[in-house]
mmCIF file of C-alpha atoms and ligand atoms in Angstrom:
data_model
loop_
_atom_site.group_PDB
_atom_site.id
_atom_site.type_symbol
_atom_site.label_atom_id
_atom_site.label_comp_id
_atom_site.label_asym_id
_atom_site.label_seq_id
_atom_site.Cartn_x
_atom_site.Cartn_y
_atom_site.Cartn_z
ATOM 1 C CA MET A 1 49.655 -61.443 47.914
ATOM 2 C CA PHE A 2 51.798 -59.493 50.669
ATOM 3 C CA LYS A 3 54.512 -61.779 50.507
ATOM 4 C CA THR A 4 57.063 -59.445 51.568
ATOM 5 C CA ARG A 5 60.843 -59.453 52.449
ATOM 6 C CA LEU A 6 60.176 -60.579 55.736
ATOM 7 C CA CYS A 7 58.364 -63.719 54.793
ATOM 8 C CA ASP A 8 61.686 -64.607 52.862
ATOM 9 C CA ILE A 9 63.869 -64.011 55.832
ATOM 10 C CA LEU A 10 61.565 -65.846 58.406
ATOM 11 C CA GLY A 11 60.301 -68.631 56.219
ATOM 12 C CA ILE A 12 56.803 -67.591 56.602
ATOM 13 C CA GLN A 13 53.647 -67.363 54.204
ATOM 14 C CA TYR A 14 52.072 -64.100 55.751
ATOM 15 C CA PRO A 15 53.914 -61.274 57.327
ATOM 16 C CA ILE A 16 52.247 -61.566 60.353
ATOM 17 C CA ILE A 17 54.170 -61.947 63.858
ATOM 18 C CA GLN A 18 52.019 -62.989 66.991
ATOM 19 C CA GLY A 19 53.806 -60.767 69.648
ATOM 20 C CA GLY A 20 55.677 -62.517 72.729
ATOM 21 C CA MET A 21 53.158 -62.032 75.562
ATOM 22 C CA VAL A 22 54.248 -62.951 79.096
ATOM 23 C CA TRP A 23 52.189 -65.997 80.765
ATOM 24 C CA ILE A 24 49.909 -65.839 77.537
ATOM 25 C CA CYS A 25 52.095 -67.442 74.503
ATOM 26 C CA MET A 26 52.640 -71.010 75.176
ATOM 27 C CA HIS A 27 52.683 -73.863 72.529
ATOM 28 C CA GLU A 28 48.815 -73.749 72.014
ATOM 29 C CA LEU A 29 49.100 -70.271 70.410
ATOM 30 C CA THR A 30 52.525 -70.176 69.054
ATOM 31 C CA ALA A 31 51.653 -73.416 67.017
ATOM 32 C CA ALA A 32 48.255 -72.190 65.896
ATOM 33 C CA VAL A 33 49.893 -69.002 64.486
ATOM 34 C CA SER A 34 52.668 -70.675 62.616
ATOM 35 C CA GLU A 35 50.497 -73.312 61.559
ATOM 36 C CA ALA A 36 48.186 -70.553 59.680
ATOM 37 C CA GLY A 37 51.192 -69.044 58.038
ATOM 38 C CA GLY A 38 52.449 -66.378 60.541
ATOM 39 C CA LEU A 39 55.181 -66.661 63.073
ATOM 40 C CA GLY A 40 53.948 -67.608 66.381
ATOM 41 C CA VAL A 41 56.273 -66.808 69.198
ATOM 42 C CA LEU A 42 56.615 -68.327 72.820
ATOM 43 C CA ALA A 43 57.050 -65.719 75.769
ATOM 44 C CA GLY A 44 60.349 -66.667 77.090
ATOM 45 C CA GLY A 45 59.927 -63.553 79.571
ATOM 46 C CA SER A 46 57.853 -65.658 81.857
ATOM 47 C CA MET A 47 59.361 -68.959 81.561
ATOM 48 C CA THR A 48 62.288 -70.803 83.214
ATOM 49 C CA SER A 49 64.849 -72.429 80.827
ATOM 50 C CA GLU A 50 63.232 -75.670 81.735
ATOM 51 C CA GLU A 51 59.865 -74.496 80.857
ATOM 52 C CA LEU A 52 61.015 -73.145 77.679
ATOM 53 C CA ALA A 53 62.789 -75.964 76.608
ATOM 54 C CA GLU A 54 59.558 -77.909 77.263
ATOM 55 C CA GLU A 55 57.271 -75.479 75.417
ATOM 56 C CA ILE A 56 59.502 -75.568 72.390
ATOM 57 C CA ARG A 57 59.313 -79.182 72.336
ATOM 58 C CA LEU A 58 55.465 -79.167 72.398
ATOM 59 C CA THR A 59 55.498 -76.388 69.910
ATOM 60 C CA LYS A 60 57.612 -78.568 67.296
ATOM 61 C CA SER A 61 55.318 -81.529 68.107
ATOM 62 C CA ALA A 62 52.344 -79.398 67.120
ATOM 63 C CA THR A 63 53.707 -77.813 63.856
ATOM 64 C CA LYS A 64 56.902 -78.190 61.532
ATOM 65 C CA LYS A 65 56.580 -74.779 60.290
ATOM 66 C CA PRO A 66 58.900 -71.933 61.818
ATOM 67 C CA PHE A 67 58.321 -70.118 65.142
ATOM 68 C CA GLY A 68 59.976 -67.685 67.495
ATOM 69 C CA VAL A 69 60.822 -66.936 70.958
ATOM 70 C CA ASN A 70 60.321 -63.777 72.742
ATOM 71 C CA ILE A 71 63.280 -62.930 75.033
ATOM 72 C CA PRO A 72 63.350 -59.798 76.930
ATOM 73 C CA LEU A 73 67.363 -59.235 77.174
ATOM 74 C CA LEU A 74 67.286 -57.240 80.582
ATOM 75 C CA ARG A 75 66.541 -60.692 82.197
ATOM 76 C CA PRO A 76 69.567 -61.665 84.133
ATOM 77 C CA ASP A 77 69.306 -65.043 82.595
ATOM 78 C CA ALA A 78 68.915 -64.094 78.948
ATOM 79 C CA GLU A 79 71.833 -65.868 77.672
ATOM 80 C CA ILE A 80 70.455 -69.381 79.168
ATOM 81 C CA LEU A 81 67.251 -68.670 77.622
ATOM 82 C CA ILE A 82 69.157 -67.935 74.384
ATOM 83 C CA ASP A 83 71.087 -70.999 74.616
ATOM 84 C CA THR A 84 67.839 -72.798 75.234
ATOM 85 C CA THR A 85 66.327 -71.518 72.236
ATOM 86 C CA ILE A 86 69.180 -72.377 70.182
ATOM 87 C CA ALA A 87 69.237 -76.034 71.418
ATOM 88 C CA GLY A 88 65.426 -76.339 71.002
ATOM 89 C CA GLY A 89 65.636 -75.285 67.285
ATOM 90 C CA ALA A 90 63.406 -72.212 67.292
ATOM 91 C CA ALA A 91 63.630 -70.244 63.767
ATOM 92 C CA ALA A 92 64.067 -66.901 65.242
ATOM 93 C CA VAL A 93 64.612 -64.815 68.580
ATOM 94 C CA ILE A 94 62.430 -61.609 69.064
ATOM 95 C CA SER A 95 64.545 -59.831 71.360
ATOM 96 C CA SER A 96 62.985 -56.741 73.414
ATOM 97 C CA ALA A 97 63.791 -54.571 76.450
ATOM 98 C CA GLY A 98 67.787 -54.540 76.074
ATOM 99 C CA ASN A 99 70.569 -54.071 73.736
ATOM 100 C CA PRO A 100 70.691 -56.501 71.126
ATOM 101 C CA LYS A 101 74.598 -56.006 70.436
ATOM 102 C CA ARG A 102 75.488 -58.526 73.007
ATOM 103 C CA PHE A 103 73.553 -61.649 71.600
ATOM 104 C CA THR A 104 72.743 -61.303 67.965
ATOM 105 C CA GLY A 105 75.881 -62.569 66.568
ATOM 106 C CA LYS A 106 75.757 -65.701 68.486
ATOM 107 C CA ILE A 107 72.198 -66.360 67.835
ATOM 108 C CA GLN A 108 72.726 -65.802 63.996
ATOM 109 C CA ASP A 109 75.889 -67.905 64.036
ATOM 110 C CA ALA A 110 73.689 -70.832 65.188
ATOM 111 C CA GLY A 111 71.269 -70.224 62.295
ATOM 112 C CA LEU A 112 68.504 -68.296 63.694
ATOM 113 C CA LYS A 113 67.175 -64.732 62.768
ATOM 114 C CA VAL A 114 67.041 -61.888 65.175
ATOM 115 C CA VAL A 115 64.229 -59.485 65.162
ATOM 116 C CA HIS A 116 64.587 -56.640 67.927
ATOM 117 C CA VAL A 117 61.644 -54.248 68.963
ATOM 118 C CA SER A 118 62.385 -50.857 69.356
ATOM 119 C CA PRO A 119 60.152 -47.592 70.171
ATOM 120 C CA ASN A 120 62.193 -45.082 68.539
ATOM 121 C CA VAL A 121 64.477 -44.320 65.361
ATOM 122 C CA GLY A 122 67.803 -44.188 67.822
ATOM 123 C CA LEU A 123 67.283 -47.616 69.170
ATOM 124 C CA ALA A 124 66.271 -49.203 65.861
ATOM 125 C CA VAL A 125 69.491 -47.825 64.313
ATOM 126 C CA LYS A 126 71.461 -49.355 66.839
ATOM 127 C CA ALA A 127 69.903 -52.441 66.442
ATOM 128 C CA GLU A 128 70.287 -52.513 62.636
ATOM 129 C CA THR A 129 73.991 -51.701 63.652
ATOM 130 C CA ALA A 130 74.117 -54.546 65.731
ATOM 131 C CA GLY A 131 73.328 -56.693 62.777
ATOM 132 C CA VAL A 132 69.754 -57.922 63.497
ATOM 133 C CA ASP A 133 67.773 -59.232 60.381
ATOM 134 C CA ALA A 134 64.550 -57.016 60.927
ATOM 135 C CA VAL A 135 63.118 -54.369 63.510
ATOM 136 C CA VAL A 136 59.904 -54.221 65.272
ATOM 137 C CA GLY A 137 58.703 -50.705 65.734
ATOM 138 C CA GLU A 138 56.374 -50.495 68.528
ATOM 139 C CA GLY A 139 54.112 -47.482 69.116
ATOM 140 C CA ILE A 140 52.626 -46.330 72.328
ATOM 141 C CA GLU A 141 49.145 -47.918 71.165
ATOM 142 C CA ALA A 142 50.664 -51.176 72.210
ATOM 143 C CA GLY A 143 49.881 -53.412 75.234
ATOM 144 C CA GLY A 144 52.708 -53.973 77.557
ATOM 145 C CA HIS A 145 55.975 -51.958 78.155
ATOM 146 C CA ASP A 146 56.371 -48.933 75.486
ATOM 147 C CA GLY A 147 58.925 -46.523 74.796
ATOM 148 C CA PHE A 148 59.605 -43.377 77.189
ATOM 149 C CA ASP A 149 59.001 -41.066 74.223
ATOM 150 C CA GLU A 150 55.462 -42.258 73.531
ATOM 151 C CA ILE A 151 55.605 -42.108 69.601
ATOM 152 C CA THR A 152 52.622 -43.329 67.898
ATOM 153 C CA THR A 153 52.615 -46.123 65.294
ATOM 154 C CA MET A 154 51.568 -44.009 62.566
ATOM 155 C CA ALA A 155 54.276 -41.425 63.399
ATOM 156 C CA LEU A 156 57.163 -44.038 64.068
ATOM 157 C CA ILE A 157 56.959 -46.505 61.077
ATOM 158 C CA PRO A 158 57.430 -44.037 58.266
ATOM 159 C CA GLN A 159 60.179 -42.781 59.893
ATOM 160 C CA LEU A 160 61.909 -46.063 60.597
ATOM 161 C CA VAL A 161 61.406 -46.763 57.050
ATOM 162 C CA GLU A 162 63.272 -43.862 56.064
ATOM 163 C CA ARG A 163 66.340 -44.713 58.181
ATOM 164 C CA LEU A 164 66.605 -48.178 58.068
ATOM 165 C CA THR A 165 67.698 -51.013 55.221
ATOM 166 C CA VAL A 166 66.381 -53.844 57.148
ATOM 167 C CA PRO A 167 62.647 -54.732 56.925
ATOM 168 C CA VAL A 168 60.420 -52.862 59.375
ATOM 169 C CA ILE A 169 57.511 -54.403 61.419
ATOM 170 C CA ALA A 170 54.710 -52.429 62.748
ATOM 171 C CA ALA A 171 53.439 -53.025 66.211
ATOM 172 C CA GLY A 172 50.740 -51.233 68.071
ATOM 173 C CA GLY A 173 46.999 -50.761 67.375
ATOM 174 C CA ILE A 174 46.703 -53.447 64.648
ATOM 175 C CA ALA A 175 44.370 -56.119 65.074
ATOM 176 C CA ASP A 176 42.560 -56.593 61.656
ATOM 177 C CA GLY A 177 43.013 -56.418 57.897
ATOM 178 C CA ARG A 178 42.830 -52.554 57.747
ATOM 179 C CA GLY A 179 45.337 -52.129 60.455
ATOM 180 C CA PHE A 180 47.673 -54.519 58.506
ATOM 181 C CA ALA A 181 47.016 -52.626 55.004
ATOM 182 C CA ALA A 182 47.763 -49.310 56.626
ATOM 183 C CA ALA A 183 51.176 -50.677 58.132
ATOM 184 C CA LEU A 184 52.069 -51.704 54.730
ATOM 185 C CA ALA A 185 51.092 -48.463 53.323
ATOM 186 C CA LEU A 186 53.390 -46.634 55.529
ATOM 187 C CA GLY A 187 56.264 -48.987 54.291
ATOM 188 C CA ALA A 188 56.321 -51.933 56.941
ATOM 189 C CA GLN A 189 57.258 -55.182 55.645
ATOM 190 C CA GLY A 190 54.982 -56.925 57.927
ATOM 191 C CA VAL A 191 52.921 -56.490 61.475
ATOM 192 C CA GLN A 192 53.341 -57.673 65.108
ATOM 193 C CA MET A 193 49.984 -58.173 66.892
ATOM 194 C CA GLY A 194 49.686 -58.617 70.699
ATOM 195 C CA THR A 195 46.253 -57.831 72.107
ATOM 196 C CA ARG A 196 44.430 -59.383 68.953
ATOM 197 C CA PHE A 197 46.188 -62.746 69.897
ATOM 198 C CA ALA A 198 45.566 -62.409 73.629
ATOM 199 C CA ALA A 199 41.887 -62.536 72.962
ATOM 200 C CA THR A 200 42.315 -66.111 71.212
ATOM 201 C CA PHE A 201 40.832 -69.454 72.390
ATOM 202 C CA GLU A 202 44.485 -70.578 72.160
ATOM 203 C CA ALA A 203 46.024 -67.778 74.243
ATOM 204 C CA ARG A 204 46.852 -69.577 77.822
ATOM 205 C CA ALA A 205 45.217 -66.407 79.724
ATOM 206 C CA HIS A 206 42.615 -66.553 82.580
ATOM 207 C CA ILE A 207 39.084 -65.992 81.069
ATOM 208 C CA LYS A 208 38.626 -62.823 83.104
ATOM 209 C CA PHE A 209 41.782 -61.775 81.539
ATOM 210 C CA LYS A 210 40.499 -62.182 78.029
ATOM 211 C CA GLU A 211 37.224 -60.687 78.980
ATOM 212 C CA ALA A 212 38.827 -57.567 80.254
ATOM 213 C CA ILE A 213 40.432 -57.238 76.724
ATOM 214 C CA ILE A 214 36.739 -57.865 75.013
ATOM 215 C CA GLY A 215 35.205 -55.323 77.311
ATOM 216 C CA VAL A 216 37.739 -52.769 77.471
ATOM 217 C CA GLY A 217 36.301 -50.285 74.626
ATOM 218 C CA ASP A 218 38.240 -47.296 73.020
ATOM 219 C CA THR A 219 39.099 -45.506 76.378
ATOM 220 C CA GLY A 220 39.811 -48.464 78.706
ATOM 221 C CA THR A 221 43.477 -48.523 78.816
ATOM 222 C CA THR A 222 45.731 -46.210 80.043
ATOM 223 C CA VAL A 223 49.727 -45.694 80.382
ATOM 224 C CA SER A 224 51.052 -45.779 83.771
ATOM 225 C CA ALA A 225 54.350 -46.029 85.573
ATOM 226 C CA ARG A 226 55.887 -43.111 83.113
ATOM 227 C CA THR A 227 58.862 -42.508 85.611
ATOM 228 C CA LEU A 228 59.757 -46.495 85.800
ATOM 229 C CA GLY A 229 59.031 -47.314 82.054
ATOM 230 C CA PRO A 230 55.529 -46.365 80.392
ATOM 231 C CA THR A 231 53.263 -49.433 80.543
ATOM 232 C CA ARG A 232 49.746 -49.686 78.538
ATOM 233 C CA ALA A 233 47.241 -51.880 80.405
ATOM 234 C CA VAL A 234 43.555 -51.798 81.248
ATOM 235 C CA LYS A 235 42.086 -49.347 83.498
ATOM 236 C CA ASN A 236 41.589 -50.956 86.945
ATOM 237 C CA ARG A 237 41.940 -50.399 90.724
ATOM 238 C CA LEU A 238 46.121 -50.998 90.441
ATOM 239 C CA THR A 239 46.377 -48.292 87.522
ATOM 240 C CA GLU A 240 44.276 -45.920 89.927
ATOM 241 C CA LYS A 241 46.737 -46.585 92.789
ATOM 242 C CA ILE A 242 49.536 -45.962 90.271
ATOM 243 C CA ALA A 243 48.111 -42.888 88.973
ATOM 244 C CA GLU A 244 47.367 -41.556 92.641
ATOM 245 C CA ALA A 245 51.011 -42.113 93.575
ATOM 246 C CA GLU A 246 52.160 -40.519 90.674
ATOM 247 C CA ARG A 247 50.183 -37.482 91.004
ATOM 248 C CA ALA A 248 51.785 -37.187 94.787
ATOM 249 C CA CYS A 249 55.119 -37.456 93.015
ATOM 250 C CA VAL A 250 56.315 -40.231 95.067
ATOM 251 C CA SER A 251 59.811 -41.302 94.440
ATOM 252 C CA LYS A 252 60.888 -44.286 92.012
ATOM 253 C CA GLU A 253 61.696 -46.664 94.670
ATOM 254 C CA ASP A 254 58.302 -46.054 96.524
ATOM 255 C CA LEU A 255 56.312 -46.451 93.053
ATOM 256 C CA PHE A 256 58.280 -49.633 92.504
ATOM 257 C CA GLU A 257 57.532 -50.941 96.011
ATOM 258 C CA LEU A 258 53.809 -50.145 95.236
ATOM 259 C CA ILE A 259 53.865 -52.201 92.113
ATOM 260 C CA GLY A 260 55.520 -54.916 93.546
ATOM 261 C CA GLU A 261 56.395 -57.972 91.767
ATOM 262 C CA GLY A 262 54.030 -60.679 90.109
ATOM 263 C CA ARG A 263 51.255 -58.112 89.206
ATOM 264 C CA SER A 264 51.133 -59.407 85.290
ATOM 265 C CA ARG A 265 50.916 -62.872 86.464
ATOM 266 C CA MET A 266 48.229 -62.102 89.230
ATOM 267 C CA ALA A 267 46.155 -60.865 86.205
ATOM 268 C CA SER A 268 46.828 -63.473 83.404
ATOM 269 C CA VAL A 269 47.205 -66.509 85.346
ATOM 270 C CA ASP A 270 45.223 -66.035 88.488
ATOM 271 C CA GLY A 271 42.350 -63.905 86.900
ATOM 272 C CA ASP A 272 42.645 -60.901 89.241
ATOM 273 C CA VAL A 273 42.017 -58.080 86.852
ATOM 274 C CA GLN A 274 41.482 -55.445 89.419
ATOM 275 C CA GLU A 275 44.919 -55.788 91.447
ATOM 276 C CA GLY A 276 47.120 -57.367 88.677
ATOM 277 C CA THR A 277 48.302 -55.882 85.490
ATOM 278 C CA VAL A 278 45.956 -56.461 82.357
ATOM 279 C CA TYR A 279 48.472 -55.604 79.490
ATOM 280 C CA CYS A 280 46.379 -54.590 76.761
ATOM 281 C CA GLY A 281 46.640 -52.085 73.360
ATOM 282 C CA GLN A 282 44.148 -49.398 72.603
ATOM 283 C CA ILE A 283 42.980 -51.480 69.636
ATOM 284 C CA GLY A 284 41.250 -53.594 72.419
ATOM 285 C CA GLY A 285 38.483 -51.349 71.987
ATOM 286 C CA LEU A 286 37.981 -52.995 68.231
ATOM 287 C CA ILE A 287 37.927 -56.769 69.836
ATOM 288 C CA THR A 288 34.528 -57.935 70.408
ATOM 289 C CA GLY A 289 34.903 -61.740 70.968
ATOM 290 C CA LEU A 290 37.515 -64.371 71.176
ATOM 291 C CA MET A 291 38.721 -66.167 67.897
ATOM 292 C CA HIS A 292 40.710 -69.082 67.137
ATOM 293 C CA ALA A 293 44.298 -67.778 66.298
ATOM 294 C CA GLY A 294 44.507 -69.269 62.762
ATOM 295 C CA ASP A 295 41.385 -67.251 62.003
ATOM 296 C CA VAL A 296 43.060 -64.106 63.158
ATOM 297 C CA VAL A 297 45.760 -64.784 60.523
ATOM 298 C CA ARG A 298 43.376 -65.606 57.746
ATOM 299 C CA GLU A 299 41.012 -62.788 58.441
ATOM 300 C CA THR A 300 43.661 -60.370 58.730
ATOM 301 C CA ILE A 301 45.104 -61.236 55.116
ATOM 302 C CA GLU A 302 41.409 -61.500 53.627
ATOM 303 C CA GLY A 303 40.738 -58.137 55.359
ATOM 304 C CA ALA A 304 43.691 -56.477 53.950
ATOM 305 C CA GLU A 305 43.021 -57.889 50.468
ATOM 306 C CA LYS A 306 39.509 -56.159 50.450
ATOM 307 C CA VAL A 307 41.314 -52.995 51.595
ATOM 308 C CA VAL A 308 43.909 -52.925 48.794
ATOM 309 C CA LYS A 309 40.980 -53.701 46.420
ATOM 310 C CA GLU A 310 38.737 -50.781 47.544
ATOM 311 C CA LEU A 311 41.427 -48.433 47.234
ATOM 312 C CA GLU A 312 42.396 -49.662 43.875
ATOM 313 C CA ALA A 313 38.840 -49.141 42.831
ATOM 314 C CA ALA A 314 38.659 -45.645 44.474
ATOM 315 C CA ALA A 315 42.034 -44.568 42.618
ATOM 316 C CA ARG A 316 40.457 -45.362 39.382
ATOM 317 C CA ARG A 317 37.310 -43.348 39.975
HETATM 318 C C1 LIG B 401 49.474 -58.937 77.414
HETATM 319 C C2 LIG B 401 50.691 -58.629 76.819
HETATM 320 C C3 LIG B 401 51.743 -59.043 77.011
HETATM 321 C C4 LIG B 401 52.824 -58.560 76.567
HETATM 322 N N1 LIG B 401 53.908 -59.067 76.868
HETATM 323 C C5 LIG B 401 55.444 -58.924 76.140
HETATM 324 C C6 LIG B 401 56.592 -59.588 76.553
HETATM 325 O O1 LIG B 401 56.685 -60.402 77.351
HETATM 326 N N2 LIG B 401 57.330 -59.216 75.707
HETATM 327 C C7 LIG B 401 57.613 -58.397 74.510
HETATM 328 O O2 LIG B 401 58.741 -57.903 74.091
HETATM 329 N N3 LIG B 401 56.456 -57.578 74.413
HETATM 330 C C8 LIG B 401 55.246 -57.939 75.100
HETATM 331 N N4 LIG B 401 54.073 -57.502 74.761
HETATM 332 C C9 LIG B 401 54.116 -56.561 73.589
HETATM 333 C C10 LIG B 401 53.650 -57.415 72.221
HETATM 334 O O3 LIG B 401 54.589 -58.573 71.930
HETATM 335 C C11 LIG B 401 53.202 -56.512 71.135
HETATM 336 O O4 LIG B 401 54.552 -56.049 70.815
HETATM 337 C C12 LIG B 401 52.224 -55.621 71.208
HETATM 338 O O5 LIG B 401 51.065 -56.289 71.875
HETATM 339 C C13 LIG B 401 51.685 -54.972 69.982
HETATM 340 O O6 LIG B 401 50.660 -53.875 70.203
HETATM 341 P P1 LIG B 401 49.075 -54.325 70.183
HETATM 342 O O7 LIG B 401 48.883 -54.826 71.617
HETATM 343 O O8 LIG B 401 48.344 -53.070 70.018
HETATM 344 O O9 LIG B 401 48.728 -55.398 69.427
HETATM 345 C C14 LIG B 401 52.988 -57.509 75.330
HETATM 346 C C15 LIG B 401 51.646 -57.384 75.033
HETATM 347 C C16 LIG B 401 50.546 -57.672 75.613
HETATM 348 C C17 LIG B 401 49.176 -57.320 74.971
#
């Protein structure tokens, strides 16, 4: 059940991608997701080329199944990370934050697939024109950096499905079988989940970061830094300071200065969940405890099967 076109393209059993997450997705999480039949993804965004090469090596020693590497294309050394990914033998690049036109051909010529993350139809069409193999449509519910237009997953996915030929993958607000089934009902060929996988035993995040996700509730995240680039994270002292600065209409430069560098590392690695950025999606409110990443994959599929059976029964009544 649920073997979609995306499974054939990526060579995976279930159409579930573990979203790349800076500082968090190292070989333990990536290998666990791939072993369970999804696509595990290393977070290239927070690694040097040397670290990435080592994480690829460790992932390959833990699983023979396909895995990917997330590369934010705005990174000045994106091409070096791409070369490292190709040389290491990953199966796919999940590109985000930048123009996929520059590197898609090169990656595909080396035999890897390219999946690009887009927050709206226009950018997704550009990605398809650039030749990517699939597109992730990411709604404003998602943890991390979101699109300026703040389109919800529910509204975005069917519009992408109408316009694209390549498979669409839904991201933002999905953490179990119900969300998975809903995404497929909207026409998606698979899902990408981030927040749910951040709250797993295998995620390389500080325990305080994971606890912040588990305790977030339905109203505990906020979108800040709208002028620089909307970012969804847990409400904390930092997001309050940013909100105050935005209310005072400070310049982009001042806002940039206030946020400074290293806020994500501060939360994810050092566990400072007040002054650091705790990227977290709205679906964090559904997460009540840590799970093993493999169980997330299995329970998502089992949960979706149950939903489909219930819908079939309801349709027959
Ligand atoms: C802690 C965290 C870090 C993230 N870091 C990245 C990243 O480095 N690159 C990227 O493309 N997306 C990043 N994302 C987005 C995820 O890959 C994924 O698309 C998103 O989390 C899906 O929405 P969800 O949080 O509702 O599951 C991050 C998300 C979270 C929660």
